[in-house]
Amino acid sequence: MNIILSHIKILRPFNILISGLAMIISSAILGELFNYEKLIFILLTVMFFTGAANVYNDYIDYNIDLINRPKRPLPSGRVKKKTALILSVLLFFLGFLCCLNLNQNAKIIGLLIAMPLIIFYSVIFKGLPLIGNIVTSLILSLSFVFCGAAFDNFNPMWIPSFLAFGLTLVRELIKDIADVKGDKISGLNTFPIYAGINKSCKLAIIFSILIFVASFIPYLNGYYGFWYVLLLVLGVEIPLLVVVILLYNKPGVSTALISAKILKFSTLIGLFAIYGGTFK
């Protein structure tokens, strides 16, 4: 039973469920929630790719996680490296097959842009200062554009995509601050290693303030209604403000760990805010 649970845990099932929920909310924003024929393939594609990316990233980061996260299934020895690689390939293949059932634009985004970025992120981009953070943020934001493409309706997905990109960029930079010890030993050159923890915290503060301000623009322009700004303040703006205060008062690894947890659900709540904002 423990072996089975470990193989489930390496998938990070909660993250997979969140990715699926994000696509359900996105389809609701598009008014396509009951278009089951397309929605099922969108869900499966995104969820399979998310699981594949999680396992593949753990496979590539094995030596790093021995230091940063030794209790995870791979570094703890509960899951074999070869098994993880096979599982990742299988999930990528299943996601590939599901994506083939969608239209041309969705195939281009899913198979020619997102999947290569997921694969090359861990082996090429991860250790590059800020580039790795930008690529991760781009991959996540592309899922919303992918959903819009699958339903032949891009426009309503640009704001969710930009919001997801910005919040993910902040969180990924903060996570790099938290992981600086293991990343340095493993030879990575993340921004906190390249520029130092203090400068990284200052940059995270700047990004947070930019997102804080930019997130209000759709409401001020009348694009979204009252429920958008209410949910935005509660689930995105307040967490961002708390993170800014924490990083400003006590920049460091321990603060980064707390800040990353605070921002974990902000993207999802931001989606609920956008969906709520469509009811004016």
PDB file of C-alpha atoms in Angstrom:
ATOM      1  CA  MET A   1       0.000   0.000   0.000  1.00  0.00           C
ATOM      2  CA  ASN A   2       2.841   2.413   0.851  1.00  0.00           C
ATOM      3  CA  ILE A   3       4.427   1.756  -2.549  1.00  0.00           C
ATOM      4  CA  ILE A   4       1.153   2.553  -4.331  1.00  0.00           C
ATOM      5  CA  LEU A   5       0.685   5.735  -2.297  1.00  0.00           C
ATOM      6  CA  SER A   6       4.241   6.836  -3.080  1.00  0.00           C
ATOM      7  CA  HIS A   7       3.654   6.396  -6.825  1.00  0.00           C
ATOM      8  CA  ILE A   8       0.452   8.410  -6.517  1.00  0.00           C
ATOM      9  CA  LYS A   9       2.190  11.069  -4.448  1.00  0.00           C
ATOM     10  CA  ILE A  10       4.931  11.643  -7.037  1.00  0.00           C
ATOM     11  CA  LEU A  11       2.183  12.695  -9.461  1.00  0.00           C
ATOM     12  CA  ARG A  12       1.217  15.457  -6.987  1.00  0.00           C
ATOM     13  CA  PRO A  13      -2.489  14.621  -7.384  1.00  0.00           C
ATOM     14  CA  PHE A  14      -3.605  17.837  -5.688  1.00  0.00           C
ATOM     15  CA  ASN A  15      -1.775  19.903  -8.328  1.00  0.00           C
ATOM     16  CA  ILE A  16      -3.353  17.772 -11.052  1.00  0.00           C
ATOM     17  CA  LEU A  17      -6.832  18.354  -9.595  1.00  0.00           C
ATOM     18  CA  ILE A  18      -6.137  22.093  -9.378  1.00  0.00           C
ATOM     19  CA  SER A  19      -5.083  22.153 -13.047  1.00  0.00           C
ATOM     20  CA  GLY A  20      -8.320  20.377 -13.963  1.00  0.00           C
ATOM     21  CA  LEU A  21     -10.393  22.756 -11.839  1.00  0.00           C
ATOM     22  CA  ALA A  22      -8.680  25.706 -13.552  1.00  0.00           C
ATOM     23  CA  MET A  23      -9.821  24.375 -16.929  1.00  0.00           C
ATOM     24  CA  ILE A  24     -13.385  23.873 -15.639  1.00  0.00           C
ATOM     25  CA  ILE A  25     -13.489  27.476 -14.390  1.00  0.00           C
ATOM     26  CA  SER A  26     -11.972  28.643 -17.689  1.00  0.00           C
ATOM     27  CA  SER A  27     -14.653  26.805 -19.651  1.00  0.00           C
ATOM     28  CA  ALA A  28     -17.290  28.456 -17.440  1.00  0.00           C
ATOM     29  CA  ILE A  29     -15.765  31.882 -18.183  1.00  0.00           C
ATOM     30  CA  LEU A  30     -16.049  31.027 -21.875  1.00  0.00           C
ATOM     31  CA  GLY A  31     -19.649  29.864 -21.470  1.00  0.00           C
ATOM     32  CA  GLU A  32     -18.667  26.340 -22.549  1.00  0.00           C
ATOM     33  CA  LEU A  33     -19.039  24.478 -19.272  1.00  0.00           C
ATOM     34  CA  PHE A  34     -21.515  21.992 -20.726  1.00  0.00           C
ATOM     35  CA  ASN A  35     -19.609  21.395 -23.942  1.00  0.00           C
ATOM     36  CA  TYR A  36     -18.552  18.011 -22.605  1.00  0.00           C
ATOM     37  CA  GLU A  37     -17.226  16.673 -25.902  1.00  0.00           C
ATOM     38  CA  LYS A  38     -14.394  19.220 -25.955  1.00  0.00           C
ATOM     39  CA  LEU A  39     -14.055  19.822 -22.225  1.00  0.00           C
ATOM     40  CA  ILE A  40     -13.177  16.208 -21.434  1.00  0.00           C
ATOM     41  CA  PHE A  41     -10.213  16.257 -23.842  1.00  0.00           C
ATOM     42  CA  ILE A  42      -9.071  19.663 -22.563  1.00  0.00           C
ATOM     43  CA  LEU A  43      -9.196  18.368 -18.983  1.00  0.00           C
ATOM     44  CA  LEU A  44      -7.376  15.129 -19.769  1.00  0.00           C
ATOM     45  CA  THR A  45      -4.692  16.854 -21.857  1.00  0.00           C
ATOM     46  CA  VAL A  46      -3.895  19.433 -19.170  1.00  0.00           C
ATOM     47  CA  MET A  47      -4.086  16.952 -16.293  1.00  0.00           C
ATOM     48  CA  PHE A  48      -1.927  14.331 -18.038  1.00  0.00           C
ATOM     49  CA  PHE A  49       0.660  16.963 -18.976  1.00  0.00           C
ATOM     50  CA  THR A  50       0.628  18.340 -15.419  1.00  0.00           C
ATOM     51  CA  GLY A  51       1.250  14.879 -13.964  1.00  0.00           C
ATOM     52  CA  ALA A  52       3.937  14.170 -16.558  1.00  0.00           C
ATOM     53  CA  ALA A  53       5.673  17.470 -15.806  1.00  0.00           C
ATOM     54  CA  ASN A  54       5.578  16.828 -12.047  1.00  0.00           C
ATOM     55  CA  VAL A  55       7.145  13.371 -12.340  1.00  0.00           C
ATOM     56  CA  TYR A  56       9.665  14.443 -14.985  1.00  0.00           C
ATOM     57  CA  ASN A  57      10.749  17.429 -12.915  1.00  0.00           C
ATOM     58  CA  ASP A  58      11.299  15.187  -9.881  1.00  0.00           C
ATOM     59  CA  TYR A  59      13.288  12.774 -12.070  1.00  0.00           C
ATOM     60  CA  ILE A  60      15.569  15.556 -13.334  1.00  0.00           C
ATOM     61  CA  ASP A  61      15.820  17.201  -9.890  1.00  0.00           C
ATOM     62  CA  TYR A  62      16.705  13.982  -8.063  1.00  0.00           C
ATOM     63  CA  ASN A  63      20.080  15.239  -6.760  1.00  0.00           C
ATOM     64  CA  ILE A  64      18.658  18.650  -5.856  1.00  0.00           C
ATOM     65  CA  ASP A  65      15.760  17.115  -3.937  1.00  0.00           C
ATOM     66  CA  LEU A  66      18.165  14.944  -1.950  1.00  0.00           C
ATOM     67  CA  ILE A  67      19.062  18.252  -0.278  1.00  0.00           C
ATOM     68  CA  ASN A  68      15.959  20.443  -0.616  1.00  0.00           C
ATOM     69  CA  ARG A  69      13.174  17.838  -0.305  1.00  0.00           C
ATOM     70  CA  PRO A  70      14.622  14.497   0.898  1.00  0.00           C
ATOM     71  CA  LYS A  71      11.208  13.153   1.977  1.00  0.00           C
ATOM     72  CA  ARG A  72       9.759  13.178  -1.544  1.00  0.00           C
ATOM     73  CA  PRO A  73       9.089   9.747  -3.119  1.00  0.00           C
ATOM     74  CA  LEU A  74      12.177   9.735  -5.389  1.00  0.00           C
ATOM     75  CA  PRO A  75      14.946  10.994  -3.059  1.00  0.00           C
ATOM     76  CA  SER A  76      13.539   8.896  -0.200  1.00  0.00           C
ATOM     77  CA  GLY A  77      13.841   5.777  -2.392  1.00  0.00           C
ATOM     78  CA  ARG A  78      10.151   4.881  -2.271  1.00  0.00           C
ATOM     79  CA  VAL A  79       9.943   5.314  -6.063  1.00  0.00           C
ATOM     80  CA  LYS A  80      12.717   4.184  -8.423  1.00  0.00           C
ATOM     81  CA  LYS A  81      14.162   6.665 -10.928  1.00  0.00           C
ATOM     82  CA  LYS A  82      13.531   4.318 -13.865  1.00  0.00           C
ATOM     83  CA  THR A  83       9.908   3.877 -12.794  1.00  0.00           C
ATOM     84  CA  ALA A  84       9.459   7.649 -12.564  1.00  0.00           C
ATOM     85  CA  LEU A  85      10.832   8.148 -16.069  1.00  0.00           C
ATOM     86  CA  ILE A  86       8.536   5.461 -17.529  1.00  0.00           C
ATOM     87  CA  LEU A  87       5.539   6.977 -15.727  1.00  0.00           C
ATOM     88  CA  SER A  88       6.379  10.439 -17.052  1.00  0.00           C
ATOM     89  CA  VAL A  89       6.713   9.206 -20.640  1.00  0.00           C
ATOM     90  CA  LEU A  90       3.403   7.351 -20.351  1.00  0.00           C
ATOM     91  CA  LEU A  91       1.595  10.461 -19.091  1.00  0.00           C
ATOM     92  CA  PHE A  92       3.095  12.623 -21.849  1.00  0.00           C
ATOM     93  CA  PHE A  93       1.926  10.068 -24.406  1.00  0.00           C
ATOM     94  CA  LEU A  94      -1.613   9.983 -22.975  1.00  0.00           C
ATOM     95  CA  GLY A  95      -1.739  13.789 -22.992  1.00  0.00           C
ATOM     96  CA  PHE A  96      -0.496  13.776 -26.591  1.00  0.00           C
ATOM     97  CA  LEU A  97      -3.271  11.373 -27.648  1.00  0.00           C
ATOM     98  CA  CYS A  98      -5.953  13.434 -25.906  1.00  0.00           C
ATOM     99  CA  CYS A  99      -4.731  16.657 -27.497  1.00  0.00           C
ATOM    100  CA  LEU A 100      -5.026  15.096 -30.962  1.00  0.00           C
ATOM    101  CA  ASN A 101      -8.819  15.134 -30.475  1.00  0.00           C
ATOM    102  CA  LEU A 102      -8.881  18.948 -30.324  1.00  0.00           C
ATOM    103  CA  ASN A 103      -8.723  21.579 -33.073  1.00  0.00           C
ATOM    104  CA  GLN A 104      -5.633  22.786 -34.917  1.00  0.00           C
ATOM    105  CA  ASN A 105      -4.888  25.814 -32.708  1.00  0.00           C
ATOM    106  CA  ALA A 106      -5.120  23.722 -29.552  1.00  0.00           C
ATOM    107  CA  LYS A 107      -2.778  21.119 -31.051  1.00  0.00           C
ATOM    108  CA  ILE A 108      -0.212  23.811 -31.937  1.00  0.00           C
ATOM    109  CA  ILE A 109      -0.287  25.283 -28.413  1.00  0.00           C
ATOM    110  CA  GLY A 110      -0.396  21.942 -26.615  1.00  0.00           C
ATOM    111  CA  LEU A 111       1.960  19.804 -28.688  1.00  0.00           C
ATOM    112  CA  LEU A 112       4.308  22.253 -30.427  1.00  0.00           C
ATOM    113  CA  ILE A 113       4.690  24.890 -27.699  1.00  0.00           C
ATOM    114  CA  ALA A 114       3.663  23.691 -24.220  1.00  0.00           C
ATOM    115  CA  MET A 115       4.965  20.113 -24.313  1.00  0.00           C
ATOM    116  CA  PRO A 116       8.456  21.030 -25.625  1.00  0.00           C
ATOM    117  CA  LEU A 117       8.693  23.832 -23.038  1.00  0.00           C
ATOM    118  CA  ILE A 118       7.790  21.381 -20.255  1.00  0.00           C
ATOM    119  CA  ILE A 119      10.440  18.907 -21.420  1.00  0.00           C
ATOM    120  CA  PHE A 120      13.224  21.421 -22.025  1.00  0.00           C
ATOM    121  CA  TYR A 121      12.506  23.458 -18.899  1.00  0.00           C
ATOM    122  CA  SER A 122      14.036  20.936 -16.512  1.00  0.00           C
ATOM    123  CA  VAL A 123      17.126  20.188 -18.627  1.00  0.00           C
ATOM    124  CA  ILE A 124      17.873  23.629 -20.098  1.00  0.00           C
ATOM    125  CA  PHE A 125      15.940  26.575 -18.677  1.00  0.00           C
ATOM    126  CA  LYS A 126      15.597  25.731 -14.968  1.00  0.00           C
ATOM    127  CA  GLY A 127      19.096  26.830 -14.012  1.00  0.00           C
ATOM    128  CA  LEU A 128      19.119  30.103 -15.976  1.00  0.00           C
ATOM    129  CA  PRO A 129      18.567  33.294 -13.945  1.00  0.00           C
ATOM    130  CA  LEU A 130      14.932  34.438 -14.366  1.00  0.00           C
ATOM    131  CA  ILE A 131      14.639  32.569 -17.697  1.00  0.00           C
ATOM    132  CA  GLY A 132      13.600  29.410 -15.878  1.00  0.00           C
ATOM    133  CA  ASN A 133      11.002  31.340 -13.855  1.00  0.00           C
ATOM    134  CA  ILE A 134       9.627  32.964 -17.018  1.00  0.00           C
ATOM    135  CA  VAL A 135       9.374  29.627 -18.839  1.00  0.00           C
ATOM    136  CA  THR A 136       7.499  27.999 -15.934  1.00  0.00           C
ATOM    137  CA  SER A 137       5.122  30.959 -15.776  1.00  0.00           C
ATOM    138  CA  LEU A 138       4.613  30.805 -19.542  1.00  0.00           C
ATOM    139  CA  ILE A 139       3.786  27.083 -19.414  1.00  0.00           C
ATOM    140  CA  LEU A 140       1.109  27.614 -16.779  1.00  0.00           C
ATOM    141  CA  SER A 141      -0.362  30.678 -18.485  1.00  0.00           C
ATOM    142  CA  LEU A 142      -0.499  28.812 -21.797  1.00  0.00           C
ATOM    143  CA  SER A 143      -3.013  26.364 -20.328  1.00  0.00           C
ATOM    144  CA  PHE A 144      -5.639  29.119 -20.320  1.00  0.00           C
ATOM    145  CA  VAL A 145      -4.841  30.166 -23.880  1.00  0.00           C
ATOM    146  CA  PHE A 146      -4.971  26.466 -24.783  1.00  0.00           C
ATOM    147  CA  CYS A 147      -8.477  26.232 -23.317  1.00  0.00           C
ATOM    148  CA  GLY A 148      -9.580  29.301 -25.267  1.00  0.00           C
ATOM    149  CA  ALA A 149      -8.060  27.902 -28.453  1.00  0.00           C
ATOM    150  CA  ALA A 150      -9.853  24.574 -28.009  1.00  0.00           C
ATOM    151  CA  PHE A 151     -13.180  26.428 -27.803  1.00  0.00           C
ATOM    152  CA  ASP A 152     -12.218  28.826 -30.651  1.00  0.00           C
ATOM    153  CA  ASN A 153     -12.491  31.807 -28.298  1.00  0.00           C
ATOM    154  CA  PHE A 154      -9.141  33.325 -27.311  1.00  0.00           C
ATOM    155  CA  ASN A 155     -10.127  36.800 -26.091  1.00  0.00           C
ATOM    156  CA  PRO A 156     -11.675  36.012 -22.661  1.00  0.00           C
ATOM    157  CA  MET A 157      -8.584  33.992 -21.746  1.00  0.00           C
ATOM    158  CA  TRP A 158      -5.918  36.677 -22.101  1.00  0.00           C
ATOM    159  CA  ILE A 159      -6.546  38.285 -18.705  1.00  0.00           C
ATOM    160  CA  PRO A 160      -6.551  34.934 -16.832  1.00  0.00           C
ATOM    161  CA  SER A 161      -3.385  34.036 -18.724  1.00  0.00           C
ATOM    162  CA  PHE A 162      -1.590  37.267 -17.786  1.00  0.00           C
ATOM    163  CA  LEU A 163      -2.726  36.995 -14.152  1.00  0.00           C
ATOM    164  CA  ALA A 164      -1.515  33.388 -13.954  1.00  0.00           C
ATOM    165  CA  PHE A 165       1.797  34.356 -15.570  1.00  0.00           C
ATOM    166  CA  GLY A 166       2.444  37.182 -13.113  1.00  0.00           C
ATOM    167  CA  LEU A 167       1.488  35.280  -9.966  1.00  0.00           C
ATOM    168  CA  THR A 168       3.468  32.222 -11.043  1.00  0.00           C
ATOM    169  CA  LEU A 169       6.519  34.367 -11.821  1.00  0.00           C
ATOM    170  CA  VAL A 170       6.477  35.827  -8.309  1.00  0.00           C
ATOM    171  CA  ARG A 171       5.958  32.439  -6.682  1.00  0.00           C
ATOM    172  CA  GLU A 172       8.658  30.719  -8.758  1.00  0.00           C
ATOM    173  CA  LEU A 173      11.184  33.437  -7.894  1.00  0.00           C
ATOM    174  CA  ILE A 174      10.290  33.109  -4.212  1.00  0.00           C
ATOM    175  CA  LYS A 175      10.604  29.295  -4.431  1.00  0.00           C
ATOM    176  CA  ASP A 176      14.089  29.727  -5.911  1.00  0.00           C
ATOM    177  CA  ILE A 177      15.018  31.840  -2.883  1.00  0.00           C
ATOM    178  CA  ALA A 178      13.767  29.056  -0.610  1.00  0.00           C
ATOM    179  CA  ASP A 179      15.702  26.403  -2.582  1.00  0.00           C
ATOM    180  CA  VAL A 180      18.941  28.341  -2.920  1.00  0.00           C
ATOM    181  CA  LYS A 181      21.048  25.923  -0.844  1.00  0.00           C
ATOM    182  CA  GLY A 182      20.242  22.772  -2.818  1.00  0.00           C
ATOM    183  CA  ASP A 183      20.276  24.595  -6.167  1.00  0.00           C
ATOM    184  CA  LYS A 184      23.746  25.993  -5.479  1.00  0.00           C
ATOM    185  CA  ILE A 185      25.180  22.582  -4.550  1.00  0.00           C
ATOM    186  CA  SER A 186      23.630  21.102  -7.713  1.00  0.00           C
ATOM    187  CA  GLY A 187      25.307  23.689  -9.926  1.00  0.00           C
ATOM    188  CA  LEU A 188      22.209  25.632 -10.952  1.00  0.00           C
ATOM    189  CA  ASN A 189      22.428  29.354 -11.573  1.00  0.00           C
ATOM    190  CA  THR A 190      19.015  30.612 -10.491  1.00  0.00           C
ATOM    191  CA  PHE A 191      18.488  34.323  -9.923  1.00  0.00           C
ATOM    192  CA  PRO A 192      18.994  34.140  -6.121  1.00  0.00           C
ATOM    193  CA  ILE A 193      22.328  32.377  -6.739  1.00  0.00           C
ATOM    194  CA  TYR A 194      23.300  34.824  -9.489  1.00  0.00           C
ATOM    195  CA  ALA A 195      22.233  38.069  -7.796  1.00  0.00           C
ATOM    196  CA  GLY A 196      21.877  37.158  -4.121  1.00  0.00           C
ATOM    197  CA  ILE A 197      18.904  36.670  -1.812  1.00  0.00           C
ATOM    198  CA  ASN A 198      18.415  40.366  -0.952  1.00  0.00           C
ATOM    199  CA  LYS A 199      18.206  41.478  -4.592  1.00  0.00           C
ATOM    200  CA  SER A 200      15.911  38.548  -5.364  1.00  0.00           C
ATOM    201  CA  CYS A 201      13.571  39.567  -2.547  1.00  0.00           C
ATOM    202  CA  LYS A 202      13.542  43.146  -3.852  1.00  0.00           C
ATOM    203  CA  LEU A 203      12.721  41.906  -7.354  1.00  0.00           C
ATOM    204  CA  ALA A 204       9.923  39.708  -5.982  1.00  0.00           C
ATOM    205  CA  ILE A 205       8.537  42.775  -4.179  1.00  0.00           C
ATOM    206  CA  ILE A 206       8.620  44.808  -7.419  1.00  0.00           C
ATOM    207  CA  PHE A 207       6.854  42.045  -9.370  1.00  0.00           C
ATOM    208  CA  SER A 208       4.252  41.692  -6.595  1.00  0.00           C
ATOM    209  CA  ILE A 209       3.487  45.425  -6.627  1.00  0.00           C
ATOM    210  CA  LEU A 210       3.174  45.445 -10.428  1.00  0.00           C
ATOM    211  CA  ILE A 211       0.685  42.545 -10.321  1.00  0.00           C
ATOM    212  CA  PHE A 212      -1.122  44.160  -7.392  1.00  0.00           C
ATOM    213  CA  VAL A 213      -1.739  47.311  -9.448  1.00  0.00           C
ATOM    214  CA  ALA A 214      -2.298  45.666 -12.850  1.00  0.00           C
ATOM    215  CA  SER A 215      -4.936  43.273 -11.476  1.00  0.00           C
ATOM    216  CA  PHE A 216      -7.249  46.210 -10.742  1.00  0.00           C
ATOM    217  CA  ILE A 217      -7.212  47.511 -14.327  1.00  0.00           C
ATOM    218  CA  PRO A 218      -9.931  45.156 -15.705  1.00  0.00           C
ATOM    219  CA  TYR A 219     -12.272  46.332 -12.930  1.00  0.00           C
ATOM    220  CA  LEU A 220     -11.426  50.022 -13.365  1.00  0.00           C
ATOM    221  CA  ASN A 221     -12.032  49.675 -17.107  1.00  0.00           C
ATOM    222  CA  GLY A 222     -15.422  48.117 -16.449  1.00  0.00           C
ATOM    223  CA  TYR A 223     -14.432  44.794 -17.985  1.00  0.00           C
ATOM    224  CA  TYR A 224     -15.292  42.865 -14.811  1.00  0.00           C
ATOM    225  CA  GLY A 225     -17.841  43.647 -12.110  1.00  0.00           C
ATOM    226  CA  PHE A 226     -18.053  43.826  -8.309  1.00  0.00           C
ATOM    227  CA  TRP A 227     -17.466  40.132  -7.592  1.00  0.00           C
ATOM    228  CA  TYR A 228     -14.169  40.303  -9.450  1.00  0.00           C
ATOM    229  CA  VAL A 229     -12.718  43.030  -7.260  1.00  0.00           C
ATOM    230  CA  LEU A 230     -14.108  41.456  -4.058  1.00  0.00           C
ATOM    231  CA  LEU A 231     -12.603  38.020  -4.704  1.00  0.00           C
ATOM    232  CA  LEU A 232      -9.456  39.590  -6.138  1.00  0.00           C
ATOM    233  CA  VAL A 233      -8.825  41.589  -2.967  1.00  0.00           C
ATOM    234  CA  LEU A 234      -9.476  38.616  -0.684  1.00  0.00           C
ATOM    235  CA  GLY A 235      -7.609  35.939  -2.648  1.00  0.00           C
ATOM    236  CA  VAL A 236      -4.904  37.802  -4.564  1.00  0.00           C
ATOM    237  CA  GLU A 237      -4.283  41.364  -3.394  1.00  0.00           C
ATOM    238  CA  ILE A 238      -4.158  40.677   0.349  1.00  0.00           C
ATOM    239  CA  PRO A 239      -1.806  37.673  -0.073  1.00  0.00           C
ATOM    240  CA  LEU A 240       0.435  39.777  -2.345  1.00  0.00           C
ATOM    241  CA  LEU A 241       0.460  42.587   0.224  1.00  0.00           C
ATOM    242  CA  VAL A 242       1.371  40.146   3.005  1.00  0.00           C
ATOM    243  CA  VAL A 243       4.209  38.737   0.871  1.00  0.00           C
ATOM    244  CA  VAL A 244       5.537  42.240   0.150  1.00  0.00           C
ATOM    245  CA  ILE A 245       5.537  43.117   3.863  1.00  0.00           C
ATOM    246  CA  LEU A 246       7.224  39.825   4.823  1.00  0.00           C
ATOM    247  CA  LEU A 247       9.957  40.084   2.173  1.00  0.00           C
ATOM    248  CA  TYR A 248      10.561  43.763   2.937  1.00  0.00           C
ATOM    249  CA  ASN A 249      10.841  43.321   6.711  1.00  0.00           C
ATOM    250  CA  LYS A 250      12.744  40.037   6.757  1.00  0.00           C
ATOM    251  CA  PRO A 251      14.256  38.979   3.415  1.00  0.00           C
ATOM    252  CA  GLY A 252      15.561  35.425   3.581  1.00  0.00           C
ATOM    253  CA  VAL A 253      14.974  31.731   2.990  1.00  0.00           C
ATOM    254  CA  SER A 254      12.513  31.191   5.865  1.00  0.00           C
ATOM    255  CA  THR A 255      10.372  34.116   4.719  1.00  0.00           C
ATOM    256  CA  ALA A 256      10.447  32.818   1.145  1.00  0.00           C
ATOM    257  CA  LEU A 257       9.122  29.432   2.310  1.00  0.00           C
ATOM    258  CA  ILE A 258       6.178  31.111   4.028  1.00  0.00           C
ATOM    259  CA  SER A 259       5.537  33.462   1.104  1.00  0.00           C
ATOM    260  CA  ALA A 260       5.433  30.622  -1.439  1.00  0.00           C
ATOM    261  CA  LYS A 261       2.759  28.870   0.631  1.00  0.00           C
ATOM    262  CA  ILE A 262       0.723  32.078   0.918  1.00  0.00           C
ATOM    263  CA  LEU A 263       0.627  32.477  -2.882  1.00  0.00           C
ATOM    264  CA  LYS A 264      -0.098  28.813  -3.643  1.00  0.00           C
ATOM    265  CA  PHE A 265      -3.823  29.268  -4.269  1.00  0.00           C
ATOM    266  CA  SER A 266      -3.856  32.861  -5.530  1.00  0.00           C
ATOM    267  CA  THR A 267      -4.008  31.920  -9.216  1.00  0.00           C
ATOM    268  CA  LEU A 268      -7.008  29.648  -8.647  1.00  0.00           C
ATOM    269  CA  ILE A 269      -8.825  32.279  -6.574  1.00  0.00           C
ATOM    270  CA  GLY A 270      -7.984  34.806  -9.283  1.00  0.00           C
ATOM    271  CA  LEU A 271      -9.831  32.572 -11.746  1.00  0.00           C
ATOM    272  CA  PHE A 272     -12.866  32.465  -9.472  1.00  0.00           C
ATOM    273  CA  ALA A 273     -12.635  36.271  -9.311  1.00  0.00           C
ATOM    274  CA  ILE A 274     -12.660  36.519 -13.103  1.00  0.00           C
ATOM    275  CA  TYR A 275     -15.593  34.132 -13.368  1.00  0.00           C
ATOM    276  CA  GLY A 276     -17.480  36.062 -10.674  1.00  0.00           C
ATOM    277  CA  GLY A 277     -16.626  39.299 -12.440  1.00  0.00           C
ATOM    278  CA  THR A 278     -18.522  38.226 -15.539  1.00  0.00           C
ATOM    279  CA  PHE A 279     -21.759  38.630 -13.509  1.00  0.00           C
ATOM    280  CA  LYS A 280     -22.200  42.390 -13.498  1.00  0.00           C
TER     281      LYS A 280
END
